C-alpha atoms as a printed R data frame, in Angstrom:
    type eleno elety resid chain resno       x       y       z
1   ATOM     1    CA   UNK     A     1 -25.901  22.509 262.956
2   ATOM     2    CA   UNK     A     2 -25.428  20.934 266.345
3   ATOM     3    CA   UNK     A     3 -26.744  22.186 269.650
4   ATOM     4    CA   UNK     A     4 -23.784  21.241 271.835
5   ATOM     5    CA   UNK     A     5 -21.589  23.787 273.638
6   ATOM     6    CA   UNK     A     6 -18.936  23.979 270.927
7   ATOM     7    CA   UNK     A     7 -21.502  24.174 268.150
8   ATOM     8    CA   UNK     A     8 -23.480  26.929 269.890
9   ATOM     9    CA   UNK     A     9 -20.378  29.088 270.430
10  ATOM    10    CA   UNK     A    10 -19.271  28.746 266.814
11  ATOM    11    CA   UNK     A    11 -19.976  31.975 264.852
12  ATOM    12    CA   UNK     A    12 -22.749  31.682 262.327
13  ATOM    13    CA   UNK     A    13 -21.877  32.399 258.728
14  ATOM    14    CA   UNK     A    14 -23.667  35.097 256.788
15  ATOM    15    CA   UNK     A    15 -25.523  33.786 253.756
16  ATOM    16    CA   UNK     A    16 -23.720  34.394 250.505
17  ATOM    17    CA   UNK     A    17 -26.579  36.336 248.896
18  ATOM    18    CA   UNK     A    18 -26.523  39.069 251.642
19  ATOM    19    CA   UNK     A    19 -23.993  41.790 250.825
20  ATOM    20    CA   UNK     A    20 -23.293  45.173 252.246
21  ATOM    21    CA   UNK     A    21 -23.898  48.265 250.194
22  ATOM    22    CA   UNK     A    22 -20.679  48.899 248.255
23  ATOM    23    CA   UNK     A    23 -19.342  45.356 248.486
24  ATOM    24    CA   UNK     A    24 -18.046  44.160 245.081
25  ATOM    25    CA   UNK     A    25 -15.108  42.462 243.401
26  ATOM    26    CA   UNK     A    26 -12.673  45.207 244.435
27  ATOM    27    CA   UNK     A    27 -13.843  45.696 248.040
28  ATOM    28    CA   UNK     A    28 -14.648  42.874 250.384
29  ATOM    29    CA   UNK     A    29 -16.970  43.053 253.403
30  ATOM    30    CA   UNK     A    30 -14.239  44.034 255.847
31  ATOM    31    CA   UNK     A    31 -13.015  46.866 253.629
32  ATOM    32    CA   UNK     A    32 -16.556  48.237 253.216
33  ATOM    33    CA   UNK     A    33 -17.115  48.232 256.991
34  ATOM    34    CA   UNK     A    34 -13.847  50.135 257.484
35  ATOM    35    CA   UNK     A    35 -14.855  52.756 254.897
36  ATOM    36    CA   UNK     A    36 -18.301  53.148 256.464
37  ATOM    37    CA   UNK     A    37 -16.632  53.679 259.821
38  ATOM    38    CA   UNK     A    38 -14.540  56.518 258.385
39  ATOM    39    CA   UNK     A    39 -17.554  58.094 256.715
40  ATOM    40    CA   UNK     A    40 -19.735  57.756 259.794
41  ATOM    41    CA   UNK     A    41 -20.577  60.519 262.260
42  ATOM    42    CA   UNK     A    42 -21.958  62.926 259.660
43  ATOM    43    CA   UNK     A    43 -25.467  63.885 258.760
44  ATOM    44    CA   UNK     A    44 -26.847  63.101 255.292
45  ATOM    45    CA   UNK     A    45 -28.524  65.791 253.174
46  ATOM    46    CA   UNK     A    46 -30.224  65.719 249.814
47  ATOM    47    CA   UNK     A    47 -29.408  67.914 246.791
48  ATOM    48    CA   UNK     A    48 -31.507  70.786 248.195
49  ATOM    49    CA   UNK     A    49 -29.772  70.720 251.564
50  ATOM    50    CA   UNK     A    50 -32.621  69.147 253.498
51  ATOM    51    CA   UNK     A    51 -31.709  66.767 256.291
52  ATOM    52    CA   UNK     A    52 -32.330  63.162 255.281
53  ATOM    53    CA   UNK     A    53 -30.647  61.315 258.131
54  ATOM    54    CA   UNK     A    54 -29.253  62.931 261.269
55  ATOM    55    CA   UNK     A    55 -25.827  62.145 262.623
56  ATOM    56    CA   UNK     A    56 -25.566  59.705 265.520
57  ATOM    57    CA   UNK     A    57 -26.606  61.223 268.875
58  ATOM    58    CA   UNK     A    58 -27.724  64.464 267.154
59  ATOM    59    CA   UNK     A    59 -31.301  63.670 266.246
60  ATOM    60    CA   UNK     A    60 -34.042  65.799 267.826
61  ATOM    61    CA   UNK     A    61 -36.559  62.962 267.736
62  ATOM    62    CA   UNK     A    62 -37.037  61.352 271.120
63  ATOM    63    CA   UNK     A    63 -37.724  57.679 270.652
64  ATOM    64    CA   UNK     A    64 -39.504  55.863 273.482
65  ATOM    65    CA   UNK     A    65 -37.092  53.993 275.728
66  ATOM    66    CA   UNK     A    66 -37.728  51.211 278.182
67  ATOM    67    CA   UNK     A    67 -35.461  49.825 280.882
68  ATOM    68    CA   UNK     A    68 -35.352  46.071 281.064
69  ATOM    69    CA   UNK     A    69 -36.712  44.861 284.412
70  ATOM    70    CA   UNK     A    70 -33.949  43.100 286.265
71  ATOM    71    CA   UNK     A    71 -33.466  42.114 289.892
72  ATOM    72    CA   UNK     A    72 -29.840  43.256 289.730
73  ATOM    73    CA   UNK     A    73 -30.999  46.853 290.063
74  ATOM    74    CA   UNK     A    74 -32.214  46.124 293.605
75  ATOM    75    CA   UNK     A    75 -29.987  43.270 294.779
76  ATOM    76    CA   UNK     A    76 -26.741  45.227 295.223
77  ATOM    77    CA   UNK     A    77 -27.889  47.568 298.000
78  ATOM    78    CA   UNK     A    78 -25.936  47.889 301.231
79  ATOM    79    CA   UNK     A    79 -27.668  48.450 304.546
80  ATOM    80    CA   UNK     A    80 -25.934  49.200 307.845
81  ATOM    81    CA   UNK     A    81 -27.455  49.250 311.291
82  ATOM    82    CA   UNK     A    82 -27.160  52.040 313.819
83  ATOM    83    CA   UNK     A    83 -24.929  50.026 316.160
84  ATOM    84    CA   UNK     A    84 -22.531  49.078 313.366
85  ATOM    85    CA   UNK     A    85 -22.548  52.693 312.166
86  ATOM    86    CA   UNK     A    86 -21.556  53.964 315.619
87  ATOM    87    CA   UNK     A    87 -18.688  51.459 315.807
88  ATOM    88    CA   UNK     A    88 -17.561  52.473 312.327
89  ATOM    89    CA   UNK     A    89 -17.557  56.133 313.328
90  ATOM    90    CA   UNK     A    90 -15.565  55.515 316.495
91  ATOM    91    CA   UNK     A    91 -12.901  53.486 314.720
92  ATOM    92    CA   UNK     A    92 -12.592  55.728 311.675
93  ATOM    93    CA   UNK     A    93 -12.613  59.030 313.587
94  ATOM    94    CA   UNK     A    94  -9.363  58.077 315.316
95  ATOM    95    CA   UNK     A    95  -7.716  56.986 312.086
96  ATOM    96    CA   UNK     A    96  -8.848  59.708 309.700
97  ATOM    97    CA   UNK     A    97  -7.426  62.525 311.846
98  ATOM    98    CA   UNK     A    98  -4.007  60.892 312.166
99  ATOM    99    CA   UNK     A    99  -1.621  62.658 309.730
100 ATOM   100    CA   UNK     A   100   0.643  59.599 309.531
101 ATOM   101    CA   UNK     A   101  -2.068  57.129 308.517
102 ATOM   102    CA   UNK     A   102  -3.645  57.075 305.070
103 ATOM   103    CA   UNK     A   103  -6.995  55.561 304.150
104 ATOM   104    CA   UNK     A   104  -6.817  53.206 301.184
105 ATOM   105    CA   UNK     A   105  -9.730  52.689 298.777
106 ATOM   106    CA   UNK     A   106 -11.666  55.743 299.858
107 ATOM   107    CA   UNK     A   107 -14.267  55.141 297.148
108 ATOM   108    CA   UNK     A   108 -15.291  51.853 298.771
109 ATOM   109    CA   UNK     A   109 -15.567  53.299 302.282
110 ATOM   110    CA   UNK     A   110 -18.656  55.286 303.332
111 ATOM   111    CA   UNK     A   111 -16.608  58.194 304.667
112 ATOM   112    CA   UNK     A   112 -19.592  60.506 304.239
113 ATOM   113    CA   UNK     A   113 -21.266  58.726 307.177
114 ATOM   114    CA   UNK     A   114 -18.622  60.104 309.525
115 ATOM   115    CA   UNK     A   115 -20.207  63.544 309.464
116 ATOM   116    CA   UNK     A   116 -23.839  64.228 310.253
117 ATOM   117    CA   UNK     A   117 -25.657  66.506 307.851
118 ATOM   118    CA   UNK     A   118 -26.464  69.798 309.534
119 ATOM   119    CA   UNK     A   119 -30.193  70.109 308.966
120 ATOM   120    CA   UNK     A   120 -31.522  73.635 309.301
121 ATOM   121    CA   UNK     A   121 -34.985  73.567 310.803
122 ATOM   122    CA   UNK     A   122 -37.858  75.717 309.753
123 ATOM   123    CA   UNK     A   123 -37.770  79.224 311.199
124 ATOM   124    CA   UNK     A   124 -40.775  80.004 313.373
125 ATOM   125    CA   UNK     A   125 -41.481  83.631 312.505
126 ATOM   126    CA   UNK     A   126 -44.484  83.887 314.828
127 ATOM   127    CA   UNK     A   127 -42.160  83.771 317.836
128 ATOM   128    CA   UNK     A   128 -40.445  86.936 316.618
129 ATOM   129    CA   UNK     A   129 -43.583  88.866 315.710
130 ATOM   130    CA   UNK     A   130 -47.210  87.845 316.015
131 ATOM   131    CA   UNK     A   131 -49.541  87.585 313.051
132 ATOM   132    CA   UNK     A   132 -51.806  90.360 314.356
133 ATOM   133    CA   UNK     A   133 -48.949  92.847 314.607
134 ATOM   134    CA   UNK     A   134 -47.877  92.125 311.034
135 ATOM   135    CA   UNK     A   135 -51.190  91.848 309.163
136 ATOM   136    CA   UNK     A   136 -54.713  93.032 309.780
137 ATOM   137    CA   UNK     A   137 -56.189  96.346 311.003
138 ATOM   138    CA   UNK     A   138 -53.860  96.499 314.020
139 ATOM   139    CA   UNK     A   139 -50.681  96.023 312.021
140 ATOM   140    CA   UNK     A   140 -47.661  97.852 313.387
141 ATOM   141    CA   UNK     A   141 -45.441  97.592 310.346
142 ATOM   142    CA   UNK     A   142 -43.520 100.622 309.138
143 ATOM   143    CA   UNK     A   143 -44.817 101.779 305.793
144 ATOM   144    CA   UNK     A   144 -42.539 103.466 303.263
145 ATOM   145    CA   UNK     A   145 -42.781 107.234 303.147
146 ATOM   146    CA   UNK     A   146 -43.715 108.482 299.674
147 ATOM   147    CA   UNK     A   147 -43.968 112.114 298.654
148 ATOM   148    CA   UNK     A   148 -46.760 111.331 296.196
149 ATOM   149    CA   UNK     A   149 -50.264 110.058 296.761
150 ATOM   150    CA   UNK     A   150 -50.802 108.172 293.525
151 ATOM   151    CA   UNK     A   151 -49.332 106.985 290.256
152 ATOM   152    CA   UNK     A   152 -50.511 110.018 288.283
153 ATOM   153    CA   UNK     A   153 -48.858 112.412 290.688
154 ATOM   154    CA   UNK     A   154 -45.611 110.401 290.425
155 ATOM   155    CA   UNK     A   155 -45.644 110.622 286.609
156 ATOM   156    CA   UNK     A   156 -46.263 114.361 286.690
157 ATOM   157    CA   UNK     A   157 -43.406 114.845 289.147
158 ATOM   158    CA   UNK     A   158 -41.001 112.974 286.855
159 ATOM   159    CA   UNK     A   159 -41.995 115.030 283.812
160 ATOM   160    CA   UNK     A   160 -41.466 118.263 285.755
161 ATOM   161    CA   UNK     A   161 -38.027 117.142 286.898
162 ATOM   162    CA   UNK     A   162 -36.961 116.480 283.299
163 ATOM   163    CA   UNK     A   163 -37.592 120.102 282.394
164 ATOM   164    CA   UNK     A   164 -35.635 121.485 285.345
165 ATOM   165    CA   UNK     A   165 -32.683 119.083 285.044
166 ATOM   166    CA   UNK     A   166 -29.276 120.712 284.662
167 ATOM   167    CA   UNK     A   167 -26.438 118.373 283.705
168 ATOM   168    CA   UNK     A   168 -23.835 120.856 284.977
169 ATOM   169    CA   UNK     A   169 -25.079 120.453 288.554
170 ATOM   170    CA   UNK     A   170 -25.245 116.634 288.463
171 ATOM   171    CA   UNK     A   171 -22.449 115.413 290.742
172 ATOM   172    CA   UNK     A   172 -22.817 111.797 289.560
173 ATOM   173    CA   UNK     A   173 -21.416 112.570 286.102
174 ATOM   174    CA   UNK     A   174 -17.694 111.993 285.553
175 ATOM   175    CA   UNK     A   175 -17.304 115.407 283.896
176 ATOM   176    CA   UNK     A   176 -18.473 117.172 287.069
177 ATOM   177    CA   UNK     A   177 -16.281 115.239 289.474
178 ATOM   178    CA   UNK     A   178 -13.262 116.981 290.970
179 ATOM   179    CA   UNK     A   179  -9.916 115.905 289.522
180 ATOM   180    CA   UNK     A   180  -7.543 118.299 291.273
181 ATOM   181    CA   UNK     A   181  -6.342 115.594 293.687
182 ATOM   182    CA   UNK     A   182  -4.864 112.085 293.326
183 ATOM   183    CA   UNK     A   183  -5.190 108.943 295.371
184 ATOM   184    CA   UNK     A   184  -2.581 108.228 297.990
185 ATOM   185    CA   UNK     A   185   0.449 106.374 296.666
186 ATOM   186    CA   UNK     A   186   0.482 102.695 297.572
187 ATOM   187    CA   UNK     A   187   3.451 100.394 297.590
188 ATOM   188    CA   UNK     A   188   3.508  97.485 295.155
189 ATOM   189    CA   UNK     A   189   3.484  94.794 297.831
190 ATOM   190    CA   UNK     A   190  -0.002  95.827 299.007
191 ATOM   191    CA   UNK     A   191  -1.494  94.595 295.722
192 ATOM   192    CA   UNK     A   192   0.812  91.592 295.234
193 ATOM   193    CA   UNK     A   193  -0.951  88.238 295.104
194 ATOM   194    CA   UNK     A   194  -4.408  89.656 294.387
195 ATOM   195    CA   UNK     A   195  -4.436  88.882 290.675
196 ATOM   196    CA   UNK     A   196  -6.902  86.248 289.441
197 ATOM   197    CA   UNK     A   197  -4.225  84.841 287.160
198 ATOM   198    CA   UNK     A   198  -2.013  84.004 290.152
199 ATOM   199    CA   UNK     A   199  -4.865  82.210 291.925
200 ATOM   200    CA   UNK     A   200  -5.681  80.285 288.727
201 ATOM   201    CA   UNK     A   201  -2.081  79.111 288.482
202 ATOM   202    CA   UNK     A   202  -2.156  78.107 292.143
203 ATOM   203    CA   UNK     A   203  -5.265  75.961 291.734
204 ATOM   204    CA   UNK     A   204  -3.787  74.410 288.582
205 ATOM   205    CA   UNK     A   205  -0.867  73.155 290.658
206 ATOM   206    CA   UNK     A   206  -3.189  71.865 293.381
207 ATOM   207    CA   UNK     A   207  -5.537  70.072 290.981
208 ATOM   208    CA   UNK     A   208  -2.782  68.433 288.903
209 ATOM   209    CA   UNK     A   209  -0.664  67.199 291.836
210 ATOM   210    CA   UNK     A   210  -0.945  63.966 293.791
211 ATOM   211    CA   UNK     A   211   1.384  65.121 296.573
212 ATOM   212    CA   UNK     A   212   1.557  68.805 297.574
213 ATOM   213    CA   UNK     A   213   4.583  70.271 299.334
214 ATOM   214    CA   UNK     A   214   3.668  73.351 301.371
215 ATOM   215    CA   UNK     A   215   6.919  75.301 301.808
216 ATOM   216    CA   UNK     A   216   7.145  77.271 305.083
217 ATOM   217    CA   UNK     A   217   9.769  79.671 306.353
218 ATOM   218    CA   UNK     A   218  11.356  78.428 309.580
219 ATOM   219    CA   UNK     A   219  11.605  82.000 310.876
220 ATOM   220    CA   UNK     A   220   7.804  82.459 310.764
221 ATOM   221    CA   UNK     A   221   5.980  79.196 309.975
222 ATOM   222    CA   UNK     A   222   2.537  80.434 311.047
223 ATOM   223    CA   UNK     A   223   2.876  83.610 309.010
224 ATOM   224    CA   UNK     A   224   3.785  81.726 305.838
225 ATOM   225    CA   UNK     A   225   0.946  79.192 306.072
226 ATOM   226    CA   UNK     A   226  -1.918  79.560 303.617
227 ATOM   227    CA   UNK     A   227  -4.959  78.464 305.607
228 ATOM   228    CA   UNK     A   228  -7.290  79.014 302.661
229 ATOM   229    CA   UNK     A   229  -5.465  76.488 300.477
230 ATOM   230    CA   UNK     A   230  -5.204  73.998 303.355
231 ATOM   231    CA   UNK     A   231  -8.960  74.141 303.969
232 ATOM   232    CA   UNK     A   232  -9.590  73.766 300.225
233 ATOM   233    CA   UNK     A   233  -7.461  70.604 300.082
234 ATOM   234    CA   UNK     A   234  -9.082  69.219 303.238
235 ATOM   235    CA   UNK     A   235 -12.661  69.728 302.029
236 ATOM   236    CA   UNK     A   236 -12.510  69.539 298.216
237 ATOM   237    CA   UNK     A   237  -9.534  67.187 297.675
238 ATOM   238    CA   UNK     A   238  -9.041  64.984 300.747
239 ATOM   239    CA   UNK     A   239  -7.381  62.286 298.608
240 ATOM   240    CA   UNK     A   240  -4.344  64.524 298.005
241 ATOM   241    CA   UNK     A   241  -1.426  64.287 300.434
242 ATOM   242    CA   UNK     A   242  -0.096  67.500 301.993
243 ATOM   243    CA   UNK     A   243   3.436  67.769 303.427
244 ATOM   244    CA   UNK     A   244   4.959  70.699 305.304
245 ATOM   245    CA   UNK     A   245   8.518  71.596 304.290
246 ATOM   246    CA   UNK     A   246  10.123  73.756 306.997
247 ATOM   247    CA   UNK     A   247  12.740  75.480 304.876
248 ATOM   248    CA   UNK     A   248  15.665  77.721 305.922
249 ATOM   249    CA   UNK     A   249  16.283  75.871 309.180
250 ATOM   250    CA   UNK     A   250  19.885  77.104 309.109
251 ATOM   251    CA   UNK     A   251  18.660  80.587 310.062
252 ATOM   252    CA   UNK     A   252  17.056  79.561 313.383
253 ATOM   253    CA   UNK     A   253  18.347  77.606 316.408
254 ATOM   254    CA   UNK     A   254  18.007  73.845 316.439
255 ATOM   255    CA   UNK     A   255  15.602  73.776 319.387
256 ATOM   256    CA   UNK     A   256  13.258  76.172 317.550
257 ATOM   257    CA   UNK     A   257  13.178  73.872 314.522
258 ATOM   258    CA   UNK     A   258  12.524  70.810 316.691
259 ATOM   259    CA   UNK     A   259   9.587  72.458 318.448
260 ATOM   260    CA   UNK     A   260   8.011  73.688 315.209
261 ATOM   261    CA   UNK     A   261   8.335  70.231 313.667
262 ATOM   262    CA   UNK     A   262   6.620  68.767 316.723
263 ATOM   263    CA   UNK     A   263   3.763  71.297 316.540
264 ATOM   264    CA   UNK     A   264   3.173  71.080 312.776
265 ATOM   265    CA   UNK     A   265   3.386  67.275 312.736
266 ATOM   266    CA   UNK     A   266   0.077  67.113 314.602
267 ATOM   267    CA   UNK     A   267  -1.730  68.192 311.428
268 ATOM   268    CA   UNK     A   268   0.428  66.962 308.523
269 ATOM   269    CA   UNK     A   269   3.821  65.271 308.021
270 ATOM   270    CA   UNK     A   270   6.562  67.879 308.516
271 ATOM   271    CA   UNK     A   271  10.191  67.815 307.388
272 ATOM   272    CA   UNK     A   272  13.013  70.179 308.296
273 ATOM   273    CA   UNK     A   273  14.880  71.245 305.155
274 ATOM   274    CA   UNK     A   274  17.881  73.324 304.172
275 ATOM   275    CA   UNK     A   275  18.011  74.036 300.449
276 ATOM   276    CA   UNK     A   276  21.502  73.919 298.987
277 ATOM   277    CA   UNK     A   277  22.925  72.280 295.881
278 ATOM   278    CA   UNK     A   278  26.177  71.238 297.581
279 ATOM   279    CA   UNK     A   279  25.304  71.006 301.297
280 ATOM   280    CA   UNK     A   280  21.630  70.272 301.798
281 ATOM   281    CA   UNK     A   281  19.739  68.946 304.801
282 ATOM   282    CA   UNK     A   282  16.591  66.816 304.670
283 ATOM   283    CA   UNK     A   283  16.884  65.848 301.010
284 ATOM   284    CA   UNK     A   284  17.120  62.110 301.686
285 ATOM   285    CA   UNK     A   285  14.130  62.166 304.062
286 ATOM   286    CA   UNK     A   286  12.002  63.987 301.477
287 ATOM   287    CA   UNK     A   287  12.864  61.550 298.689
288 ATOM   288    CA   UNK     A   288  12.176  58.581 300.970
289 ATOM   289    CA   UNK     A   289   8.796  60.046 301.962
290 ATOM   290    CA   UNK     A   290   7.851  60.609 298.308
291 ATOM   291    CA   UNK     A   291   8.761  56.986 297.543
292 ATOM   292    CA   UNK     A   292   6.373  55.867 300.270
293 ATOM   293    CA   UNK     A   293   3.590  57.921 298.714
294 ATOM   294    CA   UNK     A   294   4.194  56.252 295.339
295 ATOM   295    CA   UNK     A   295   3.067  52.976 296.907
296 ATOM   296    CA   UNK     A   296  -0.283  54.558 297.744
297 ATOM   297    CA   UNK     A   297  -0.735  55.470 294.065
298 ATOM   298    CA   UNK     A   298   0.157  52.057 292.689
299 ATOM   299    CA   UNK     A   299  -2.304  52.500 289.813
300 ATOM   300    CA   UNK     A   300  -0.049  55.204 288.315
301 ATOM   301    CA   UNK     A   301   3.378  54.745 286.812
302 ATOM   302    CA   UNK     A   302   4.549  58.007 288.378
303 ATOM   303    CA   UNK     A   303   3.129  60.641 290.704
304 ATOM   304    CA   UNK     A   304   3.132  64.403 290.285
305 ATOM   305    CA   UNK     A   305   4.461  66.588 293.087
306 ATOM   306    CA   UNK     A   306   3.531  70.269 293.372
307 ATOM   307    CA   UNK     A   307   5.104  72.999 295.494
308 ATOM   308    CA   UNK     A   308   3.069  75.864 296.925
309 ATOM   309    CA   UNK     A   309   3.980  78.654 299.309
310 ATOM   310    CA   UNK     A   310   4.441  82.362 299.740
311 ATOM   311    CA   UNK     A   311   7.106  84.245 297.753
312 ATOM   312    CA   UNK     A   312  10.721  83.924 298.919
313 ATOM   313    CA   UNK     A   313  10.037  80.830 301.020
314 ATOM   314    CA   UNK     A   314  12.462  78.743 298.933
315 ATOM   315    CA   UNK     A   315  10.328  76.794 296.426
316 ATOM   316    CA   UNK     A   316  12.807  77.168 293.570
317 ATOM   317    CA   UNK     A   317  15.723  76.359 295.874
318 ATOM   318    CA   UNK     A   318  14.087  73.056 296.881
319 ATOM   319    CA   UNK     A   319  13.653  72.098 293.212
320 ATOM   320    CA   UNK     A   320  17.304  72.965 292.501
321 ATOM   321    CA   UNK     A   321  18.360  70.890 295.500
322 ATOM   322    CA   UNK     A   322  16.432  67.837 294.320
323 ATOM   323    CA   UNK     A   323  17.828  68.155 290.799
324 ATOM   324    CA   UNK     A   324  21.353  68.981 292.048
325 ATOM   325    CA   UNK     A   325  21.619  71.816 289.544
326 ATOM   326    CA   UNK     A   326  20.076  75.188 288.934
327 ATOM   327    CA   UNK     A   327  16.907  74.663 286.912
328 ATOM   328    CA   UNK     A   328  14.676  77.333 288.539
329 ATOM   329    CA   UNK     A   329  15.257  80.994 289.276
């Protein structure tokens, strides 16, 4: 065998006298490897049921492991100075709060350096109360008031109370509670939206969507905003894009819609919308905006869009408008 580049890269042949277990005239080496792959992943037991060989990654024996020393573990560190960090914070703070600018490659940017960690210092308890007033012979602490002097007296008191206990006079039992009155009648809308199932469905939509459309009613945009969900997206999922859809703009004057769009656009992109299958308003702007967001997610063939909002804000109507037919009720 040669030692040149082509000879070294050439695969070495297995000697003819070395055969796999099960290799014969009917099954070649490749067929035996395929069968062993299908049979793999199971533990082997003897005739009595004792474990002979554990399955891969299921053995309880911890074999000693050793990491190969390599300079690559320490050569890929990144260090930034305080001056460069301050410049980075000043430049990024103006960009990250702009609702019409999106940060690309967030995983490669140290966005966590924009916020200082709030370190809670150690509480100095001696400033509140001195050590002498708390411990020692001159302690001024309030001691609990007990009706017994010792453990024996407490045990005897408990045994005496068991003999004088009357279950008919115990007000904590359900049988002794009064049932001649009922709770005040409550309307159904007081308990609407408090089910855990509804919140689980809401977070399913948020987690599975790349772009989230928050549908607002133009008659009361602040009242139909869900601040809790907005804070959740801002803190837990900052990579998701949130858009305000100001629906039912045909029910308010034009100047009211223009002012609300101006106010809401300071936080997130806002579109005025009128849901209608035949005569809609804002449909082209919404589709164009979604096409722009697809360029940000170039690694995916398609993006998922989710709609959230309070009941009767027009979520189903927006879907019917985009599809140009009634697909939601």
